[in-house]
PDB file of C-alpha atoms and ligand atoms in Angstrom:
ATOM      1  CA  MET A   1     -20.431   0.306  43.138  1.00 48.00           C
ATOM      2  CA  SER A   2     -19.956   3.970  43.949  1.00 50.00           C
ATOM      3  CA  ARG A   3     -21.058   6.329  41.200  1.00 61.00           C
ATOM      4  CA  ASP A   4     -18.052   8.515  41.972  1.00 80.00           C
ATOM      5  CA  PHE A   5     -15.736   6.188  40.117  1.00 94.00           C
ATOM      6  CA  PRO A   6     -15.812   6.019  36.336  1.00 97.00           C
ATOM      7  CA  ILE A   7     -16.812   2.858  34.501  1.00 98.00           C
ATOM      8  CA  ILE A   8     -15.905   1.952  30.917  1.00 98.00           C
ATOM      9  CA  ILE A   9     -18.269   0.273  28.450  1.00 98.00           C
ATOM     10  CA  PRO A  10     -16.795  -1.025  25.163  1.00 98.00           C
ATOM     11  CA  LEU A  11     -19.245  -1.173  22.245  1.00 98.00           C
ATOM     12  CA  LEU A  12     -18.740  -3.065  18.979  1.00 98.00           C
ATOM     13  CA  VAL A  13     -19.368  -0.699  16.057  1.00 98.00           C
ATOM     14  CA  GLY A  14     -17.896  -2.569  13.096  1.00 98.00           C
ATOM     15  CA  VAL A  15     -15.668  -5.442  12.030  1.00 98.00           C
ATOM     16  CA  LEU A  16     -12.778  -4.847   9.632  1.00 98.00           C
ATOM     17  CA  THR A  17     -11.222  -7.522   7.454  1.00 98.00           C
ATOM     18  CA  ILE A  18      -7.632  -6.416   7.399  1.00 96.00           C
ATOM     19  CA  GLU A  19      -4.067  -7.501   6.697  1.00 96.00           C
ATOM     20  CA  LYS A  20      -2.674  -8.447  10.089  1.00 97.00           C
ATOM     21  CA  SER A  21       0.643  -6.834   9.162  1.00 96.00           C
ATOM     22  CA  ASN A  22      -1.213  -3.511   9.035  1.00 95.00           C
ATOM     23  CA  PHE A  23      -1.546  -3.808  12.798  1.00 97.00           C
ATOM     24  CA  VAL A  24       1.558  -5.775  13.759  1.00 97.00           C
ATOM     25  CA  TYR A  25       4.664  -4.209  12.265  1.00 97.00           C
ATOM     26  CA  SER A  26       6.800  -6.424  10.048  1.00 93.00           C
ATOM     27  CA  ARG A  27       4.926  -9.613  10.932  1.00 96.00           C
ATOM     28  CA  TYR A  28       2.109 -11.736   9.435  1.00 96.00           C
ATOM     29  CA  GLN A  29       2.407 -10.460   5.854  1.00 96.00           C
ATOM     30  CA  GLY A  30      -0.376 -11.965   3.780  1.00 97.00           C
ATOM     31  CA  THR A  31      -2.480 -12.975   6.788  1.00 97.00           C
ATOM     32  CA  LYS A  32      -6.001 -11.553   6.914  1.00 97.00           C
ATOM     33  CA  ILE A  33      -7.873 -11.136  10.188  1.00 98.00           C
ATOM     34  CA  GLU A  34     -11.199  -9.822  11.384  1.00 98.00           C
ATOM     35  CA  ALA A  35     -10.745  -6.946  13.793  1.00 98.00           C
ATOM     36  CA  PRO A  36     -13.443  -5.110  15.743  1.00 98.00           C
ATOM     37  CA  CYS A  37     -13.832  -1.345  15.804  1.00 98.00           C
ATOM     38  CA  ILE A  38     -14.706  -0.300  19.329  1.00 98.00           C
ATOM     39  CA  MET A  39     -16.421   2.821  20.618  1.00 98.00           C
ATOM     40  CA  PHE A  40     -16.010   3.336  24.355  1.00 98.00           C
ATOM     41  CA  VAL A  41     -18.415   4.999  26.736  1.00 98.00           C
ATOM     42  CA  ILE A  42     -17.040   6.311  30.011  1.00 98.00           C
ATOM     43  CA  ASP A  43     -19.654   7.074  32.630  1.00 97.00           C
ATOM     44  CA  VAL A  44     -18.388   9.452  35.293  1.00 96.00           C
ATOM     45  CA  GLY A  45     -21.052   9.959  37.927  1.00 93.00           C
ATOM     46  CA  GLY A  46     -23.767   9.915  35.259  1.00 94.00           C
ATOM     47  CA  LYS A  47     -21.875  12.156  32.855  1.00 96.00           C
ATOM     48  CA  LYS A  48     -21.414  10.419  29.500  1.00 97.00           C
ATOM     49  CA  ILE A  49     -18.124  10.606  27.615  1.00 98.00           C
ATOM     50  CA  VAL A  50     -17.567   8.763  24.343  1.00 98.00           C
ATOM     51  CA  VAL A  51     -14.078   7.781  23.208  1.00 98.00           C
ATOM     52  CA  ASP A  52     -13.905   7.360  19.427  1.00 98.00           C
ATOM     53  CA  THR A  53     -16.947   7.118  17.201  1.00 98.00           C
ATOM     54  CA  GLY A  54     -16.126   4.172  14.955  1.00 98.00           C
ATOM     55  CA  PRO A  55     -16.034   3.651  11.191  1.00 98.00           C
ATOM     56  CA  CYS A  56     -18.397   4.684   8.384  1.00 97.00           C
ATOM     57  CA  ASP A  57     -20.884   2.288   6.798  1.00 97.00           C
ATOM     58  CA  SER A  58     -19.804  -0.753   4.779  1.00 97.00           C
ATOM     59  CA  GLU A  59     -20.426   0.787   1.350  1.00 97.00           C
ATOM     60  CA  LYS A  60     -18.246   3.823   1.955  1.00 97.00           C
ATOM     61  CA  ALA A  61     -15.593   1.655   3.614  1.00 98.00           C
ATOM     62  CA  ALA A  62     -15.494  -0.707   0.627  1.00 98.00           C
ATOM     63  CA  LYS A  63     -15.099   2.223  -1.738  1.00 97.00           C
ATOM     64  CA  TYR A  64     -12.330   4.071   0.082  1.00 97.00           C
ATOM     65  CA  HIS A  65     -10.766   1.806   2.698  1.00 97.00           C
ATOM     66  CA  GLY A  66     -11.505  -1.914   2.604  1.00 97.00           C
ATOM     67  CA  PRO A  67     -13.956  -4.585   3.711  1.00 98.00           C
ATOM     68  CA  LEU A  68     -16.012  -3.682   6.771  1.00 98.00           C
ATOM     69  CA  ARG A  69     -19.023  -5.401   8.288  1.00 98.00           C
ATOM     70  CA  ARG A  70     -21.419  -3.199  10.183  1.00 97.00           C
ATOM     71  CA  ASP A  71     -24.623  -5.000  11.133  1.00 95.00           C
ATOM     72  CA  PRO A  72     -27.550  -2.757  12.146  1.00 95.00           C
ATOM     73  CA  SER A  73     -26.828  -3.471  15.823  1.00 96.00           C
ATOM     74  CA  MET A  74     -23.290  -2.163  15.305  1.00 97.00           C
ATOM     75  CA  HIS A  75     -24.411   1.265  14.172  1.00 97.00           C
ATOM     76  CA  PRO A  76     -23.093   3.612  16.881  1.00 97.00           C
ATOM     77  CA  GLU A  77     -26.595   4.985  17.514  1.00 97.00           C
ATOM     78  CA  SER A  78     -27.987   1.457  18.041  1.00 98.00           C
ATOM     79  CA  ALA A  79     -24.971   0.457  20.123  1.00 98.00           C
ATOM     80  CA  LEU A  80     -25.525   3.444  22.417  1.00 98.00           C
ATOM     81  CA  GLN A  81     -29.254   2.769  22.627  1.00 98.00           C
ATOM     82  CA  SER A  82     -28.532  -0.818  23.647  1.00 97.00           C
ATOM     83  CA  ILE A  83     -27.060   0.556  26.877  1.00 97.00           C
ATOM     84  CA  GLY A  84     -29.763   3.196  27.302  1.00 97.00           C
ATOM     85  CA  ILE A  85     -27.837   6.211  26.027  1.00 97.00           C
ATOM     86  CA  ASN A  86     -29.067   8.788  23.545  1.00 97.00           C
ATOM     87  CA  SER A  87     -26.337  10.443  21.480  1.00 98.00           C
ATOM     88  CA  ASP A  88     -27.835  13.859  22.291  1.00 97.00           C
ATOM     89  CA  ASP A  89     -26.962  13.312  25.955  1.00 97.00           C
ATOM     90  CA  VAL A  90     -23.257  12.789  25.341  1.00 98.00           C
ATOM     91  CA  GLU A  91     -21.342  15.774  26.674  1.00 98.00           C
ATOM     92  CA  PHE A  92     -17.828  15.020  25.456  1.00 98.00           C
ATOM     93  CA  VAL A  93     -16.428  12.938  22.623  1.00 98.00           C
ATOM     94  CA  ILE A  94     -12.715  12.274  22.938  1.00 98.00           C
ATOM     95  CA  LEU A  95     -11.194  11.454  19.543  1.00 98.00           C
ATOM     96  CA  SER A  96      -8.007   9.471  20.040  1.00 98.00           C
ATOM     97  CA  HIS A  97      -6.943  10.421  16.518  1.00 98.00           C
ATOM     98  CA  LEU A  98      -8.615  11.365  13.275  1.00 98.00           C
ATOM     99  CA  HIS A  99      -8.332   8.161  11.242  1.00 98.00           C
ATOM    100  CA  TRP A 100     -11.633   7.271   9.552  1.00 98.00           C
ATOM    101  CA  ASP A 101     -12.278   4.124  11.622  1.00 98.00           C
ATOM    102  CA  HIS A 102     -12.117   6.146  14.852  1.00 98.00           C
ATOM    103  CA  CYS A 103     -13.967   9.342  13.988  1.00 98.00           C
ATOM    104  CA  SER A 104     -16.756   8.632  11.526  1.00 97.00           C
ATOM    105  CA  ASN A 105     -20.299   9.264  12.821  1.00 97.00           C
ATOM    106  CA  CYS A 106     -19.207  12.439  14.652  1.00 97.00           C
ATOM    107  CA  LYS A 107     -22.247  14.259  13.299  1.00 97.00           C
ATOM    108  CA  MET A 108     -24.638  12.224  15.424  1.00 97.00           C
ATOM    109  CA  PHE A 109     -23.311  13.851  18.613  1.00 98.00           C
ATOM    110  CA  LYS A 110     -25.079  17.169  18.191  1.00 97.00           C
ATOM    111  CA  ASN A 111     -24.530  18.506  21.696  1.00 98.00           C
ATOM    112  CA  ALA A 112     -21.035  17.206  22.344  1.00 98.00           C
ATOM    113  CA  THR A 113     -17.717  18.977  22.501  1.00 98.00           C
ATOM    114  CA  PHE A 114     -15.058  17.012  20.633  1.00 98.00           C
ATOM    115  CA  ILE A 115     -11.644  16.799  22.267  1.00 98.00           C
ATOM    116  CA  VAL A 116      -8.655  16.363  19.932  1.00 98.00           C
ATOM    117  CA  GLN A 117      -4.933  16.924  20.353  1.00 98.00           C
ATOM    118  CA  GLU A 118      -3.907  20.097  18.537  1.00 98.00           C
ATOM    119  CA  THR A 119      -1.023  18.319  16.757  1.00 98.00           C
ATOM    120  CA  GLU A 120      -3.449  15.685  15.444  1.00 98.00           C
ATOM    121  CA  LEU A 121      -5.839  18.251  14.034  1.00 98.00           C
ATOM    122  CA  GLN A 122      -2.977  20.148  12.402  1.00 98.00           C
ATOM    123  CA  TYR A 123      -1.590  16.973  10.871  1.00 98.00           C
ATOM    124  CA  ALA A 124      -4.986  15.806   9.609  1.00 98.00           C
ATOM    125  CA  VAL A 125      -5.176  18.878   7.373  1.00 96.00           C
ATOM    126  CA  THR A 126      -1.969  18.012   5.512  1.00 95.00           C
ATOM    127  CA  PRO A 127      -1.097  14.364   6.147  1.00 96.00           C
ATOM    128  CA  ASN A 128       1.663  12.610   4.231  1.00 93.00           C
ATOM    129  CA  GLU A 129       0.711  10.520   1.202  1.00 93.00           C
ATOM    130  CA  VAL A 130       0.793   7.246   3.146  1.00 88.00           C
ATOM    131  CA  GLN A 131      -1.813   8.386   5.668  1.00 93.00           C
ATOM    132  CA  LYS A 132      -3.960  10.621   3.466  1.00 96.00           C
ATOM    133  CA  ALA A 133      -6.664   7.998   2.928  1.00 96.00           C
ATOM    134  CA  GLN A 134      -6.799   7.266   6.657  1.00 97.00           C
ATOM    135  CA  TYR A 135      -7.833  10.894   7.220  1.00 98.00           C
ATOM    136  CA  GLU A 136     -10.156  10.813   4.176  1.00 97.00           C
ATOM    137  CA  MET A 137      -8.261  13.742   2.736  1.00 96.00           C
ATOM    138  CA  GLY A 138      -8.096  14.116  -1.029  1.00 93.00           C
ATOM    139  CA  PHE A 139     -11.098  11.974  -2.009  1.00 96.00           C
ATOM    140  CA  PRO A 140     -13.088  14.041  -4.520  1.00 95.00           C
ATOM    141  CA  GLY A 141     -16.455  15.041  -3.074  1.00 96.00           C
ATOM    142  CA  VAL A 142     -15.762  13.495   0.339  1.00 97.00           C
ATOM    143  CA  ILE A 143     -15.834  15.675   3.434  1.00 97.00           C
ATOM    144  CA  PRO A 144     -13.774  13.986   6.166  1.00 97.00           C
ATOM    145  CA  PRO A 145     -15.947  13.186   9.199  1.00 97.00           C
ATOM    146  CA  TRP A 146     -13.821  15.302  11.547  1.00 96.00           C
ATOM    147  CA  VAL A 147     -14.263  18.323   9.237  1.00 97.00           C
ATOM    148  CA  GLU A 148     -18.033  18.033   9.585  1.00 96.00           C
ATOM    149  CA  VAL A 149     -17.791  18.862  13.293  1.00 97.00           C
ATOM    150  CA  LEU A 150     -14.960  21.414  13.225  1.00 97.00           C
ATOM    151  CA  PRO A 151     -17.013  24.070  15.095  1.00 97.00           C
ATOM    152  CA  GLN A 152     -17.551  21.573  17.930  1.00 98.00           C
ATOM    153  CA  ILE A 153     -13.861  20.648  18.255  1.00 98.00           C
ATOM    154  CA  SER A 154     -11.887  21.882  21.237  1.00 98.00           C
ATOM    155  CA  THR A 155      -8.171  21.136  21.032  1.00 98.00           C
ATOM    156  CA  VAL A 156      -5.853  20.220  23.885  1.00 98.00           C
ATOM    157  CA  SER A 157      -2.059  20.214  23.904  1.00 98.00           C
ATOM    158  CA  GLY A 158      -0.294  17.471  25.807  1.00 98.00           C
ATOM    159  CA  ASP A 159      -1.507  15.437  28.757  1.00 98.00           C
ATOM    160  CA  VAL A 160      -4.568  16.590  30.660  1.00 98.00           C
ATOM    161  CA  HIS A 161      -4.768  15.325  34.239  1.00 98.00           C
ATOM    162  CA  ASP A 162      -8.318  14.903  35.495  1.00 97.00           C
ATOM    163  CA  PHE A 163     -10.041  15.982  32.310  1.00 98.00           C
ATOM    164  CA  GLN A 164     -12.951  14.645  34.305  1.00 97.00           C
ATOM    165  CA  LYS A 165     -12.465  13.219  37.774  1.00 95.00           C
ATOM    166  CA  GLY A 166     -10.355  10.073  37.331  1.00 97.00           C
ATOM    167  CA  VAL A 167     -10.213  10.408  33.545  1.00 98.00           C
ATOM    168  CA  HIS A 168      -6.865  11.544  32.176  1.00 98.00           C
ATOM    169  CA  LEU A 169      -5.849  12.316  28.603  1.00 98.00           C
ATOM    170  CA  ILE A 170      -2.404  11.063  27.649  1.00 98.00           C
ATOM    171  CA  THR A 171      -0.444  11.652  24.476  1.00 98.00           C
ATOM    172  CA  LEU A 172       0.875   8.482  22.815  1.00 98.00           C
ATOM    173  CA  PRO A 173       2.371   9.634  19.503  1.00 98.00           C
ATOM    174  CA  GLY A 174       3.879   7.265  16.953  1.00 98.00           C
ATOM    175  CA  HIS A 175       0.954   5.778  15.050  1.00 98.00           C
ATOM    176  CA  THR A 176      -0.046   9.379  14.340  1.00 98.00           C
ATOM    177  CA  PRO A 177       1.534  12.643  15.577  1.00 98.00           C
ATOM    178  CA  GLY A 178      -1.249  13.506  18.001  1.00 98.00           C
ATOM    179  CA  LEU A 179      -2.555  10.137  19.104  1.00 98.00           C
ATOM    180  CA  MET A 180      -4.226  10.395  22.505  1.00 98.00           C
ATOM    181  CA  GLY A 181      -5.038   7.642  24.942  1.00 98.00           C
ATOM    182  CA  VAL A 182      -7.372   7.841  27.906  1.00 98.00           C
ATOM    183  CA  ALA A 183      -6.351   6.614  31.367  1.00 98.00           C
ATOM    184  CA  VAL A 184      -9.309   5.802  33.587  1.00 98.00           C
ATOM    185  CA  GLU A 185      -9.034   5.294  37.343  1.00 98.00           C
ATOM    186  CA  THR A 186     -11.873   2.941  38.130  1.00 97.00           C
ATOM    187  CA  GLN A 187     -12.738   1.807  41.632  1.00 96.00           C
ATOM    188  CA  LYS A 188     -10.713  -1.366  41.130  1.00 95.00           C
ATOM    189  CA  GLN A 189      -7.788  -0.399  38.954  1.00 96.00           C
ATOM    190  CA  LEU A 190      -6.363   1.793  36.231  1.00 98.00           C
ATOM    191  CA  TYR A 191      -7.356   1.029  32.637  1.00 98.00           C
ATOM    192  CA  ILE A 192      -5.800   2.644  29.613  1.00 98.00           C
ATOM    193  CA  LEU A 193      -7.630   3.019  26.333  1.00 98.00           C
ATOM    194  CA  ALA A 194      -4.515   3.062  24.190  1.00 98.00           C
ATOM    195  CA  SER A 195      -6.224   3.442  20.808  1.00 98.00           C
ATOM    196  CA  ASP A 196      -4.112   2.461  17.806  1.00 98.00           C
ATOM    197  CA  CYS A 197      -0.899   2.659  19.843  1.00 98.00           C
ATOM    198  CA  VAL A 198      -1.995  -0.847  20.870  1.00 98.00           C
ATOM    199  CA  PRO A 199      -4.405  -2.202  18.239  1.00 98.00           C
ATOM    200  CA  LEU A 200      -4.110  -5.864  19.312  1.00 98.00           C
ATOM    201  CA  VAL A 201      -3.206  -7.400  22.658  1.00 98.00           C
ATOM    202  CA  GLU A 202      -0.122  -8.916  21.053  1.00 98.00           C
ATOM    203  CA  ASN A 203       1.225  -5.451  20.179  1.00 98.00           C
ATOM    204  CA  TRP A 204       1.429  -4.855  23.911  1.00 98.00           C
ATOM    205  CA  MET A 205       2.571  -8.356  24.907  1.00 98.00           C
ATOM    206  CA  GLY A 206       5.382  -8.392  22.323  1.00 98.00           C
ATOM    207  CA  ASP A 207       7.285 -11.444  21.169  1.00 97.00           C
ATOM    208  CA  ASN A 208      10.797 -12.897  21.305  1.00 97.00           C
ATOM    209  CA  ARG A 209      12.121  -9.981  19.264  1.00 96.00           C
ATOM    210  CA  LEU A 210      10.398  -6.946  20.773  1.00 97.00           C
ATOM    211  CA  SER A 211       8.897  -6.207  24.180  1.00 97.00           C
ATOM    212  CA  HIS A 212       6.132  -4.270  22.440  1.00 98.00           C
ATOM    213  CA  ILE A 213       5.359  -4.282  18.714  1.00 98.00           C
ATOM    214  CA  PRO A 214       4.355  -1.064  16.933  1.00 98.00           C
ATOM    215  CA  ASN A 215       1.329  -0.769  14.701  1.00 98.00           C
ATOM    216  CA  GLY A 216       2.258  -1.507  11.084  1.00 96.00           C
ATOM    217  CA  LEU A 217       0.961   1.935  10.198  1.00 96.00           C
ATOM    218  CA  HIS A 218       3.031   4.572  11.958  1.00 96.00           C
ATOM    219  CA  ILE A 219       4.683   7.884  11.374  1.00 96.00           C
ATOM    220  CA  ASP A 220       7.453   8.021  14.000  1.00 97.00           C
ATOM    221  CA  LEU A 221       8.998   4.904  15.551  1.00 98.00           C
ATOM    222  CA  ALA A 222      11.162   6.852  18.045  1.00 98.00           C
ATOM    223  CA  ALA A 223       8.095   8.608  19.400  1.00 98.00           C
ATOM    224  CA  TYR A 224       6.300   5.257  19.374  1.00 98.00           C
ATOM    225  CA  GLU A 225       8.968   3.681  21.610  1.00 98.00           C
ATOM    226  CA  ASN A 226       8.613   6.519  24.080  1.00 98.00           C
ATOM    227  CA  SER A 227       4.855   6.036  24.086  1.00 98.00           C
ATOM    228  CA  PHE A 228       5.331   2.363  24.991  1.00 98.00           C
ATOM    229  CA  LYS A 229       7.656   3.444  27.836  1.00 98.00           C
ATOM    230  CA  LYS A 230       5.034   5.934  28.985  1.00 98.00           C
ATOM    231  CA  LEU A 231       2.403   3.184  29.046  1.00 98.00           C
ATOM    232  CA  GLU A 232       4.742   0.938  31.039  1.00 98.00           C
ATOM    233  CA  LYS A 233       5.297   3.686  33.595  1.00 98.00           C
ATOM    234  CA  LEU A 234       1.591   4.314  33.973  1.00 97.00           C
ATOM    235  CA  GLY A 235       0.970   0.667  34.805  1.00 96.00           C
ATOM    236  CA  GLY A 236      -2.633  -0.465  34.710  1.00 94.00           C
ATOM    237  CA  THR A 237      -4.327  -2.631  32.142  1.00 98.00           C
ATOM    238  CA  VAL A 238      -4.049  -1.630  28.509  1.00 98.00           C
ATOM    239  CA  LEU A 239      -7.216  -2.157  26.473  1.00 98.00           C
ATOM    240  CA  ALA A 240      -6.413  -2.826  22.806  1.00 98.00           C
ATOM    241  CA  ALA A 241      -8.369  -0.829  20.228  1.00 98.00           C
ATOM    242  CA  HIS A 242      -9.066  -3.542  17.622  1.00 98.00           C
ATOM    243  CA  ASP A 243      -9.016  -6.780  19.619  1.00 98.00           C
ATOM    244  CA  PHE A 244     -12.048  -8.956  20.435  1.00 98.00           C
ATOM    245  CA  GLU A 245     -10.389  -9.526  23.817  1.00 98.00           C
ATOM    246  CA  THR A 246     -11.428  -5.980  24.798  1.00 98.00           C
ATOM    247  CA  LEU A 247     -15.075  -6.912  24.179  1.00 98.00           C
ATOM    248  CA  LYS A 248     -14.933  -9.964  26.466  1.00 98.00           C
ATOM    249  CA  HIS A 249     -16.270  -7.820  29.280  1.00 98.00           C
ATOM    250  CA  SER A 250     -19.309  -5.610  28.830  1.00 97.00           C
ATOM    251  CA  VAL A 251     -18.060  -3.207  31.470  1.00 97.00           C
ATOM    252  CA  TYR A 252     -14.755  -2.329  33.161  1.00 98.00           C
ATOM    253  CA  PRO A 253     -14.021  -2.879  35.959  1.00 97.00           C
ATOM    254  CA  PHE A 254     -15.653  -6.289  35.676  1.00 93.00           C
ATOM    255  CA  ALA A 255     -16.888  -8.435  38.526  1.00 85.00           C
ATOM    256  CA  SER A 256     -14.338 -11.147  39.278  1.00 79.00           C
ATOM    257  CA  ARG A 257     -15.599 -14.566  40.253  1.00 64.00           C
TER     258      ARG A 257
HETATM  259 ZN1   ZN B   1      -5.420   4.709  13.349  1.00 59.46          ZN
END
């Protein structure tokens, strides 16, 4: 396959035990599920880009967030090493948003520039009460993981076409104000890393009531609807952020039989 086209590698970096209604708005109350946290690596002609850096360790998660399993092999450093990548060689880390399960472990990327939507960074400083814990704001003695790398953060405002060749940044607000997805034009087809705009495949597939179902945790449902419309317009295959389905293939595009 030509090295000119980007490839996407999803890596398992933790497993949450979570109320399904947290992910699927107004459905499945009382149902608990296991949901993976996924860190993506995009390789563009040898250049390494990471999208989201996963959750903290189990102890911290249990204390502030909820049950999380992170086996040694799921540590982001080990996960990267398993595909022959050293965190020091990662040039860019795109943070889809600044919730704890997407941006912990930032500190291990010493040489990377972190890309965040400006609106997301602004919001993370003073989130509303409902989302405060998600940003790890207001826990005594806890420095939020995104604060630890503030000097390395470079903000963007709005969509960025060809951030790297064939890799586009797209705003998908709703779950958070500055949620950012990544659209990747691979040799075969377009894939969209939709982050928590689409946590599970069924959020995107919808049901008999809604064509697409928002995340249970959201800040703006009108913006969310527009983000779904934007995803529809883009076409391509949406990769869900917390669904084992996304991990069925070790690389995208995958070889079809
Ligand atoms: Zn989130």
